[in-house]
Tab-separated table of C-alpha atoms and ligand atoms in Angstrom:
chain	number	residue	atom	x	y	z
E	24	MET	CA	-18.472	-7.834	-27.145
E	25	LEU	CA	-14.792	-7.656	-26.207
E	26	ILE	CA	-13.550	-11.031	-27.471
E	27	ASP	CA	-9.987	-12.144	-28.104
E	28	THR	CA	-8.507	-14.675	-30.579
E	29	TYR	CA	-8.693	-17.425	-27.846
E	30	GLY	CA	-12.466	-16.925	-27.455
E	31	ARG	CA	-12.245	-15.228	-24.146
E	32	VAL	CA	-14.818	-12.502	-23.506
E	33	ALA	CA	-13.991	-9.587	-21.233
E	34	THR	CA	-16.917	-8.594	-18.990
E	35	ASP	CA	-14.769	-7.145	-16.057
E	36	LEU	CA	-13.269	-3.692	-16.422
E	37	ARG	CA	-10.573	-2.566	-13.984
E	38	VAL	CA	-10.231	1.290	-13.883
E	39	SER	CA	-7.269	2.920	-12.393
E	40	LEU	CA	-8.317	6.275	-11.051
E	41	THR	CA	-4.856	7.536	-10.069
E	42	ASP	CA	-1.229	6.274	-9.868
E	43	ARG	CA	-0.674	8.113	-6.637
E	44	CYS	CA	-0.642	6.514	-3.235
E	45	ASN	CA	-0.190	7.418	0.452
E	46	LEU	CA	1.467	4.152	1.209
E	47	ARG	CA	4.722	2.658	-0.141
E	48	CYS	CA	4.178	-1.126	0.053
E	49	ALA	CA	7.521	-2.822	-0.408
E	50	TYR	CA	6.160	-5.229	-3.094
E	51	CYS	CA	4.711	-2.232	-5.122
E	52	MET	CA	6.675	1.018	-4.789
E	53	PRO	CA	10.035	2.255	-3.658
E	54	GLU	CA	10.287	4.227	-0.410
E	55	GLU	CA	10.790	7.535	-2.167
E	56	GLY	CA	7.609	7.004	-4.241
E	57	LEU	CA	7.454	7.400	-8.031
E	58	GLN	CA	7.240	10.125	-10.658
E	59	TRP	CA	3.447	10.604	-10.707
E	60	LEU	CA	1.524	11.126	-13.926
E	61	ALA	CA	1.062	14.887	-14.754
E	62	LYS	CA	-2.456	16.165	-14.159
E	63	PRO	CA	-3.156	17.030	-17.860
E	64	ASP	CA	-2.264	13.402	-18.750
E	65	LEU	CA	-4.966	11.972	-16.376
E	66	LEU	CA	-8.415	11.280	-17.715
E	67	THR	CA	-10.932	13.695	-16.341
E	68	ASP	CA	-14.035	12.484	-14.449
E	69	ASP	CA	-16.154	13.053	-17.533
E	70	GLU	CA	-13.693	11.108	-19.709
E	71	ILE	CA	-13.668	8.194	-17.269
E	72	VAL	CA	-17.444	8.052	-17.040
E	73	ARG	CA	-17.738	8.297	-20.828
E	74	LEU	CA	-15.327	5.348	-21.333
E	75	ILE	CA	-17.095	3.245	-18.743
E	76	ARG	CA	-20.479	4.095	-20.408
E	77	VAL	CA	-19.070	2.902	-23.795
E	78	ALA	CA	-17.733	-0.229	-22.110
E	79	VAL	CA	-21.079	-0.987	-20.414
E	80	THR	CA	-23.448	-0.014	-23.183
E	81	ASP	CA	-21.503	-1.060	-26.316
E	82	LEU	CA	-18.931	-3.608	-25.206
E	83	GLY	CA	-20.722	-6.018	-22.696
E	84	ILE	CA	-18.935	-4.939	-19.555
E	85	THR	CA	-20.954	-5.994	-16.496
E	86	GLU	CA	-18.473	-5.351	-13.660
E	87	VAL	CA	-16.328	-2.362	-12.994
E	88	ARG	CA	-13.659	-2.238	-10.316
E	89	PHE	CA	-12.053	0.985	-9.281
E	90	THR	CA	-8.453	0.835	-8.294
E	91	GLY	CA	-5.078	2.628	-8.502
E	92	GLY	CA	-2.710	3.770	-6.997
E	93	GLU	CA	-4.985	4.586	-4.077
E	94	PRO	CA	-8.457	5.310	-5.626
E	95	LEU	CA	-9.691	7.093	-2.424
E	96	LEU	CA	-7.144	9.832	-3.345
E	97	ARG	CA	-9.228	10.692	-6.422
E	98	PRO	CA	-11.411	13.686	-5.418
E	99	GLY	CA	-14.202	12.862	-7.789
E	100	LEU	CA	-14.546	9.180	-6.787
E	101	VAL	CA	-17.997	9.373	-5.258
E	102	GLY	CA	-19.426	11.302	-8.266
E	103	ILE	CA	-17.807	8.840	-10.714
E	104	VAL	CA	-19.504	5.891	-8.940
E	105	GLU	CA	-22.799	7.750	-8.766
E	106	ARG	CA	-22.791	8.432	-12.489
E	107	CYS	CA	-21.827	4.880	-13.344
E	108	ALA	CA	-24.617	3.566	-11.148
E	109	ALA	CA	-27.078	5.419	-13.328
E	110	LEU	CA	-25.953	3.647	-16.506
E	111	THR	CA	-28.155	1.141	-18.206
E	112	ALA	CA	-27.532	-1.740	-17.550
E	113	ARG	CA	-26.039	-0.760	-14.214
E	114	PRO	CA	-22.726	-2.488	-13.704
E	115	GLN	CA	-21.679	-4.202	-10.507
E	116	MET	CA	-19.124	-1.791	-8.910
E	117	SER	CA	-16.308	-2.526	-6.495
E	118	LEU	CA	-13.249	-0.742	-5.129
E	119	THR	CA	-9.794	-1.999	-4.292
E	120	THR	CA	-8.264	0.325	-1.688
E	121	ASN	CA	-5.780	0.338	1.093
E	122	GLY	CA	-8.612	1.465	3.384
E	123	ILE	CA	-7.175	4.758	4.510
E	124	GLY	CA	-9.920	7.301	4.372
E	125	LEU	CA	-12.807	4.865	4.106
E	126	THR	CA	-14.126	6.057	7.530
E	127	ARG	CA	-14.895	9.351	5.795
E	128	THR	CA	-16.155	7.926	2.463
E	129	ALA	CA	-17.690	4.453	2.956
E	130	THR	CA	-21.206	5.638	3.582
E	131	ALA	CA	-21.175	8.092	0.678
E	132	LEU	CA	-19.758	5.411	-1.609
E	133	LYS	CA	-22.401	2.986	-0.633
E	134	ALA	CA	-25.174	5.691	-1.173
E	135	ALA	CA	-23.575	6.500	-4.605
E	136	GLY	CA	-24.028	2.809	-5.673
E	137	LEU	CA	-20.784	1.128	-4.861
E	138	ASP	CA	-21.450	-2.604	-4.131
E	139	ARG	CA	-18.346	-3.954	-2.554
E	140	VAL	CA	-14.830	-3.185	-1.332
E	141	ASN	CA	-11.544	-5.076	-1.144
E	142	VAL	CA	-9.268	-3.672	1.453
E	143	SER	CA	-5.569	-4.531	1.439
E	144	LEU	CA	-3.984	-5.497	4.694
E	145	ASP	CA	-0.905	-7.611	4.984
E	146	THR	CA	-0.356	-7.845	8.748
E	147	LEU	CA	-2.042	-7.612	12.120
E	148	ARG	CA	1.139	-6.152	13.723
E	149	PRO	CA	1.473	-2.376	13.609
E	150	ASP	CA	5.274	-2.506	13.521
E	151	VAL	CA	5.305	-4.834	10.575
E	152	PHE	CA	2.681	-2.681	8.806
E	153	LYS	CA	5.151	0.225	9.255
E	154	THR	CA	8.020	-1.612	7.849
E	155	LEU	CA	6.083	-3.043	4.927
E	156	THR	CA	4.230	0.097	3.886
E	157	ARG	CA	6.757	2.627	5.280
E	158	ARG	CA	3.849	4.478	6.934
E	159	ASP	CA	2.367	4.248	10.417
E	160	ARG	CA	-1.236	3.901	9.369
E	161	HIS	CA	-2.227	0.464	10.593
E	162	HIS	CA	-4.999	1.870	12.694
E	163	ASP	CA	-6.534	3.755	9.819
E	164	VAL	CA	-6.822	0.622	7.744
E	165	LEU	CA	-8.567	-1.298	10.566
E	166	ASP	CA	-10.939	1.653	11.076
E	167	GLY	CA	-11.542	1.744	7.348
E	168	LEU	CA	-12.421	-1.934	7.247
E	169	ARG	CA	-14.910	-1.496	10.074
E	170	ALA	CA	-16.424	1.567	8.296
E	171	ALA	CA	-16.797	-0.506	5.134
E	172	ARG	CA	-18.699	-3.224	6.906
E	173	GLU	CA	-20.899	-0.828	8.796
E	174	ALA	CA	-21.756	0.999	5.553
E	175	GLY	CA	-22.906	-2.304	4.056
E	176	LEU	CA	-20.190	-2.701	1.511
E	177	ASN	CA	-20.360	-6.506	1.941
E	178	PRO	CA	-18.889	-8.929	1.607
E	179	VAL	CA	-15.863	-6.961	2.653
E	180	LYS	CA	-12.768	-8.784	1.297
E	181	VAL	CA	-9.222	-8.404	2.567
E	182	ASN	CA	-6.299	-8.731	0.182
E	183	THR	CA	-3.021	-9.931	1.676
E	184	VAL	CA	0.460	-10.381	0.155
E	185	LEU	CA	2.890	-12.344	2.117
E	186	MET	CA	6.556	-11.350	1.989
E	187	PRO	CA	9.392	-13.608	3.036
E	188	GLY	CA	10.845	-12.659	6.395
E	189	LEU	CA	8.272	-9.926	7.007
E	190	ASN	CA	4.740	-11.322	7.384
E	191	ASP	CA	4.980	-14.837	6.043
E	192	ASP	CA	4.328	-16.308	9.555
E	193	GLU	CA	1.039	-14.519	9.853
E	194	ALA	CA	-1.301	-16.525	7.554
E	195	PRO	CA	-3.184	-18.485	10.270
E	196	ASP	CA	-3.404	-15.405	12.544
E	197	LEU	CA	-4.854	-13.304	9.630
E	198	LEU	CA	-7.379	-15.997	8.903
E	199	ALA	CA	-8.526	-16.383	12.506
E	200	TRP	CA	-8.903	-12.580	12.675
E	201	ALA	CA	-10.784	-12.429	9.333
E	202	VAL	CA	-13.219	-15.201	10.498
E	203	GLU	CA	-13.781	-13.405	13.764
E	204	HIS	CA	-14.535	-10.100	12.034
E	205	ASP	CA	-16.498	-11.691	9.155
E	206	TYR	CA	-14.078	-10.409	6.411
E	207	GLU	CA	-13.321	-12.695	3.459
E	208	LEU	CA	-9.523	-13.089	3.334
E	209	ARG	CA	-7.677	-13.663	0.014
E	210	PHE	CA	-3.910	-14.203	-0.225
E	211	ILE	CA	-2.333	-12.905	-3.461
E	212	GLU	CA	0.992	-14.290	-4.588
E	213	GLN	CA	3.613	-11.686	-5.000
E	214	MET	CA	3.969	-10.825	-8.644
E	215	PRO	CA	6.864	-9.170	-10.562
E	216	LEU	CA	5.158	-5.764	-10.840
E	217	ASP	CA	7.046	-3.674	-8.314
E	218	ALA	CA	8.695	-0.498	-9.531
E	219	GLN	CA	12.071	-1.538	-8.116
E	220	HIS	CA	12.107	-4.843	-9.961
E	221	GLY	CA	12.982	-6.669	-6.662
E	222	TRP	CA	10.747	-9.687	-7.198
E	223	LYS	CA	12.442	-13.055	-7.172
E	224	ARG	CA	10.661	-16.269	-7.849
E	225	ASP	CA	12.959	-18.186	-5.597
E	226	GLY	CA	12.117	-16.333	-2.463
E	227	MET	CA	8.435	-15.734	-2.946
E	228	ILE	CA	5.702	-17.265	-0.756
E	229	THR	CA	3.671	-19.594	-3.022
E	230	ALA	CA	0.019	-20.641	-2.812
E	231	GLY	CA	1.382	-24.119	-1.628
E	232	ASP	CA	3.278	-22.431	1.236
E	233	ILE	CA	0.262	-20.405	2.241
E	234	LEU	CA	-2.121	-23.512	2.266
E	235	THR	CA	0.417	-25.563	4.199
E	236	SER	CA	0.638	-22.796	6.792
E	237	LEU	CA	-3.101	-22.385	7.023
E	238	ARG	CA	-3.616	-26.094	7.463
E	239	THR	CA	-1.484	-26.097	10.649
E	240	ARG	CA	-4.538	-24.461	12.340
E	241	PHE	CA	-7.589	-24.915	10.026
E	242	SER	CA	-9.167	-27.635	7.972
E	243	LEU	CA	-9.696	-26.397	4.403
E	244	THR	CA	-12.056	-27.974	1.907
E	245	PRO	CA	-12.344	-26.803	-1.683
E	246	GLU	CA	-15.471	-24.839	-2.316
E	247	ALA	CA	-17.994	-26.727	-4.397
E	248	GLU	CA	-19.137	-23.688	-6.392
E	249	GLU	CA	-17.707	-23.362	-9.957
E	250	ARG	CA	-14.698	-21.006	-9.960
E	251	GLY	CA	-15.541	-19.500	-13.454
E	252	ALA	CA	-13.348	-16.509	-14.188
E	253	ALA	CA	-12.664	-15.789	-10.567
E	254	PRO	CA	-8.955	-15.353	-9.896
E	255	ALA	CA	-9.177	-16.794	-6.361
E	256	GLU	CA	-9.326	-20.500	-5.597
E	257	ARG	CA	-11.553	-20.710	-2.541
E	258	TRP	CA	-11.694	-23.057	0.465
E	259	LEU	CA	-14.221	-23.433	3.221
E	260	VAL	CA	-12.681	-22.818	6.600
E	261	ASP	CA	-13.426	-25.605	9.157
E	262	GLY	CA	-16.469	-26.701	7.049
E	263	GLY	CA	-17.753	-23.174	6.500
E	264	PRO	CA	-19.485	-20.826	6.184
E	265	HIS	CA	-16.315	-18.732	6.221
E	266	ARG	CA	-14.023	-18.932	3.187
E	267	VAL	CA	-10.479	-18.156	2.349
E	268	GLY	CA	-9.126	-17.556	-1.171
E	269	VAL	CA	-5.703	-17.729	-2.774
E	270	ILE	CA	-4.844	-15.932	-5.994
E	271	ALA	CA	-1.966	-17.873	-7.361
E	272	SER	CA	-1.146	-15.775	-10.369
E	273	VAL	CA	2.420	-17.025	-10.500
E	274	THR	CA	2.298	-20.704	-9.529
E	275	ARG	CA	-1.282	-21.590	-10.691
E	276	PRO	CA	-2.048	-19.066	-13.433
E	277	PHE	CA	-5.727	-18.726	-14.552
E	278	CYS	CA	-5.179	-16.866	-17.828
E	279	GLY	CA	-7.374	-19.376	-19.836
E	280	ALA	CA	-10.469	-18.164	-17.922
E	281	CYS	CA	-9.442	-14.376	-17.826
E	282	ASP	CA	-12.421	-12.056	-18.352
E	283	ARG	CA	-10.609	-8.741	-17.739
E	284	THR	CA	-9.851	-5.586	-19.586
E	285	ARG	CA	-7.969	-2.604	-17.918
E	286	LEU	CA	-7.969	1.127	-18.264
E	287	THR	CA	-5.050	3.141	-16.847
E	288	ALA	CA	-5.499	6.543	-15.252
E	289	ASP	CA	-4.038	8.149	-18.348
E	290	GLY	CA	-6.406	6.462	-20.698
E	291	GLN	CA	-4.497	3.448	-22.014
E	292	ILE	CA	-6.124	0.077	-22.497
E	293	ARG	CA	-4.199	-2.989	-21.210
E	294	THR	CA	-5.394	-6.506	-21.936
E	295	CYS	CA	-3.338	-7.925	-19.083
E	296	LEU	CA	-1.414	-6.865	-15.989
E	297	PHE	CA	1.646	-8.284	-17.764
E	298	ALA	CA	1.025	-6.880	-21.253
E	299	GLN	CA	3.915	-5.073	-22.999
E	300	GLU	CA	1.583	-3.155	-25.194
E	301	GLU	CA	-1.016	-0.516	-24.442
E	302	THR	CA	-3.630	1.093	-26.652
E	303	ASP	CA	-4.247	4.793	-26.385
E	304	LEU	CA	-7.872	5.757	-25.807
E	305	ARG	CA	-7.189	9.192	-24.436
E	306	GLY	CA	-5.885	10.530	-27.764
E	307	ALA	CA	-9.063	9.285	-29.585
E	308	LEU	CA	-11.247	10.805	-26.847
E	309	ARG	CA	-9.463	14.177	-27.021
E	310	SER	CA	-9.534	14.282	-30.814
E	311	GLY	CA	-13.316	14.009	-30.765
E	312	ALA	CA	-13.720	10.383	-31.682
E	313	PRO	CA	-17.394	9.232	-31.520
E	314	ASP	CA	-18.483	6.346	-29.140
E	315	GLU	CA	-18.349	3.877	-32.052
E	316	GLU	CA	-14.765	4.690	-32.810
E	317	ILE	CA	-13.769	4.321	-29.188
E	318	ALA	CA	-15.588	0.961	-29.045
E	319	ARG	CA	-13.834	-0.148	-32.276
E	320	ILE	CA	-10.267	0.716	-30.849
E	321	TRP	CA	-11.115	-1.165	-27.678
E	322	LYS	CA	-12.248	-4.258	-29.519
E	323	VAL	CA	-9.098	-4.320	-31.708
E	324	ALA	CA	-7.021	-4.013	-28.561
E	325	MET	CA	-8.854	-6.955	-26.995
E	326	TRP	CA	-8.445	-9.055	-30.091
E	327	GLY	CA	-4.663	-8.815	-29.575
E	328	LYS	CA	-4.736	-10.191	-25.989
E	329	LYS	CA	-2.080	-12.832	-25.468
E	330	ALA	CA	-2.774	-16.368	-24.264
E	331	GLY	CA	-0.967	-15.911	-21.002
E	332	SER	CA	1.068	-13.730	-18.691
E	333	GLY	CA	4.348	-15.176	-20.037
E	334	LEU	CA	5.672	-15.499	-16.524
E	335	ASP	CA	6.942	-19.003	-17.201
E	336	ASP	CA	8.760	-17.977	-20.327
E	337	PRO	CA	12.527	-17.595	-19.838
E	338	ALA	CA	12.315	-14.437	-21.948
E	339	PHE	CA	9.684	-12.899	-19.636
E	340	LEU	CA	10.069	-9.170	-19.347
E	341	GLN	CA	8.438	-7.178	-16.493
E	342	PRO	CA	6.102	-4.555	-17.930
E	343	GLU	CA	7.434	-1.021	-17.896
E	344	ARG	CA	4.684	0.271	-15.678
E	345	PRO	CA	4.543	-0.877	-12.063
E	346	MET	CA	1.335	-2.286	-10.459
E	347	SER	CA	0.447	1.091	-8.872
E	348	ALA	CA	0.388	2.727	-12.392
E	349	ILE	CA	-1.396	-0.107	-14.137
E	350	GLY	CA	-4.131	-0.526	-11.546
E	351	GLY	CA	-4.033	-3.741	-9.536
Q	25	SAM	N1	-3.906	1.001	-3.294
Q	25	SAM	C1	-4.951	0.018	-3.382
Q	25	SAM	C2	-4.570	-1.141	-2.559
Q	25	SAM	O1	-3.495	-1.308	-2.127
Q	25	SAM	O2	-5.601	-1.990	-2.316
Q	25	SAM	C3	-5.229	-0.425	-4.786
Q	25	SAM	C4	-4.136	-0.643	-5.744
Q	25	SAM	S1	-3.106	-1.953	-5.305
Q	25	SAM	C5	-1.936	-1.887	-6.639
Q	25	SAM	C6	-4.168	-3.293	-5.669
Q	25	SAM	C7	-3.762	-4.721	-5.051
Q	25	SAM	O3	-2.566	-5.093	-5.647
Q	25	SAM	C8	-3.521	-4.643	-3.594
Q	25	SAM	O4	-4.178	-5.670	-2.948
Q	25	SAM	C9	-1.953	-4.883	-3.493
Q	25	SAM	O5	-1.691	-5.643	-2.262
Q	25	SAM	C10	-1.702	-5.727	-4.648
Q	25	SAM	N2	-0.292	-5.675	-5.125
Q	25	SAM	C11	0.426	-4.591	-5.319
Q	25	SAM	N3	1.645	-4.980	-5.769
Q	25	SAM	C12	1.615	-6.289	-5.858
Q	25	SAM	C13	2.566	-7.251	-6.291
Q	25	SAM	N4	3.751	-7.022	-6.759
Q	25	SAM	N5	2.136	-8.531	-6.323
Q	25	SAM	C14	0.911	-8.969	-5.818
Q	25	SAM	N6	-0.029	-8.079	-5.455
Q	25	SAM	C15	0.411	-6.765	-5.470
Q	26	SF4	FE1	-0.241	1.940	-2.572
Q	26	SF4	FE2	-1.732	-0.132	-3.039
Q	26	SF4	FE3	0.728	-0.023	-4.022
Q	26	SF4	FE4	0.386	-0.345	-1.388
Q	26	SF4	S1	-0.306	-1.810	-2.967
Q	26	SF4	S2	1.811	1.188	-2.395
Q	26	SF4	S3	-1.415	0.890	-0.972
Q	26	SF4	S4	-0.939	1.236	-4.571
């Protein structure tokens, strides 16, 4: 088991497949992009599958989420999913993506064994999309969402970040659209993980703001189901069955129930999005360490997981890696 000193057990592994991306979302990356990891530093497909195998068979991981950067840019993605689906016990597998390219890959991903997708979409307005992501690809995302649903990657969830002055007036419209198309919408509070270090707590749109805005048009009742380790608090929309979630990492942190461990595209373990420390697994892999040694290193890293994100600490320091390089 991957257990920490606070008794939390990690069963959910987030795997970043690349730090590259074809969008430049303002809350994530600067317009000019970033210095990408060099190819030799990236884990190979075999290395990724091996680490996931160790996590699933020796360390109690039951859920794997592929992310990035943009994971659809990883050429070997379908093969990685297929090989992980053959593991015993087979983990639940999901993908967080900006949706661009899903029209080409959704069916193959489903056939390979992917269970679900989360597609990120922050606006229904193509012009706002272009401003926010610095790319004119709104249509591609909507097409990708449709392809995911048609391929049976259900429930299709939509991740939305609201930015002041850009799309903060869109919460009710986005929810009406999500209900109409049978997507499950989840708002994520903007976190201090952008490469530009532009995040300001004062200006951010909080969970409270989002709920107030949604209640101007919908009645929201808290979902009866236990939340467990789920990051999203969920509400039934107008009595159900549709739901909406809010991930309030900043204003209502859920660190006490966290069940995550993370692997970056260059083979570093992170115990938290906000961790300052990383533990190198790639070095061990490439120096011929057996599975038991890999598992031991991972367990030691997990043991050192901090109690919380530290966001409320006046001495909080943003981690060196931005969200796109950690894997959101
Ligand atoms: N490129 C894929 C995508 O956008 O879905 C996967 C990686 S992205 C880093 C994963 C999620 O993190 C997305 O839903 C994105 O909106 C969210 N995200 C990125 N930067 C964020 C930030 N500073 N605060 C909150 N969420 C953020
Ligand atoms: Fe790319 Fe996702 Fe970051 Fe947007 S949020 S720039 S799509 S990695």
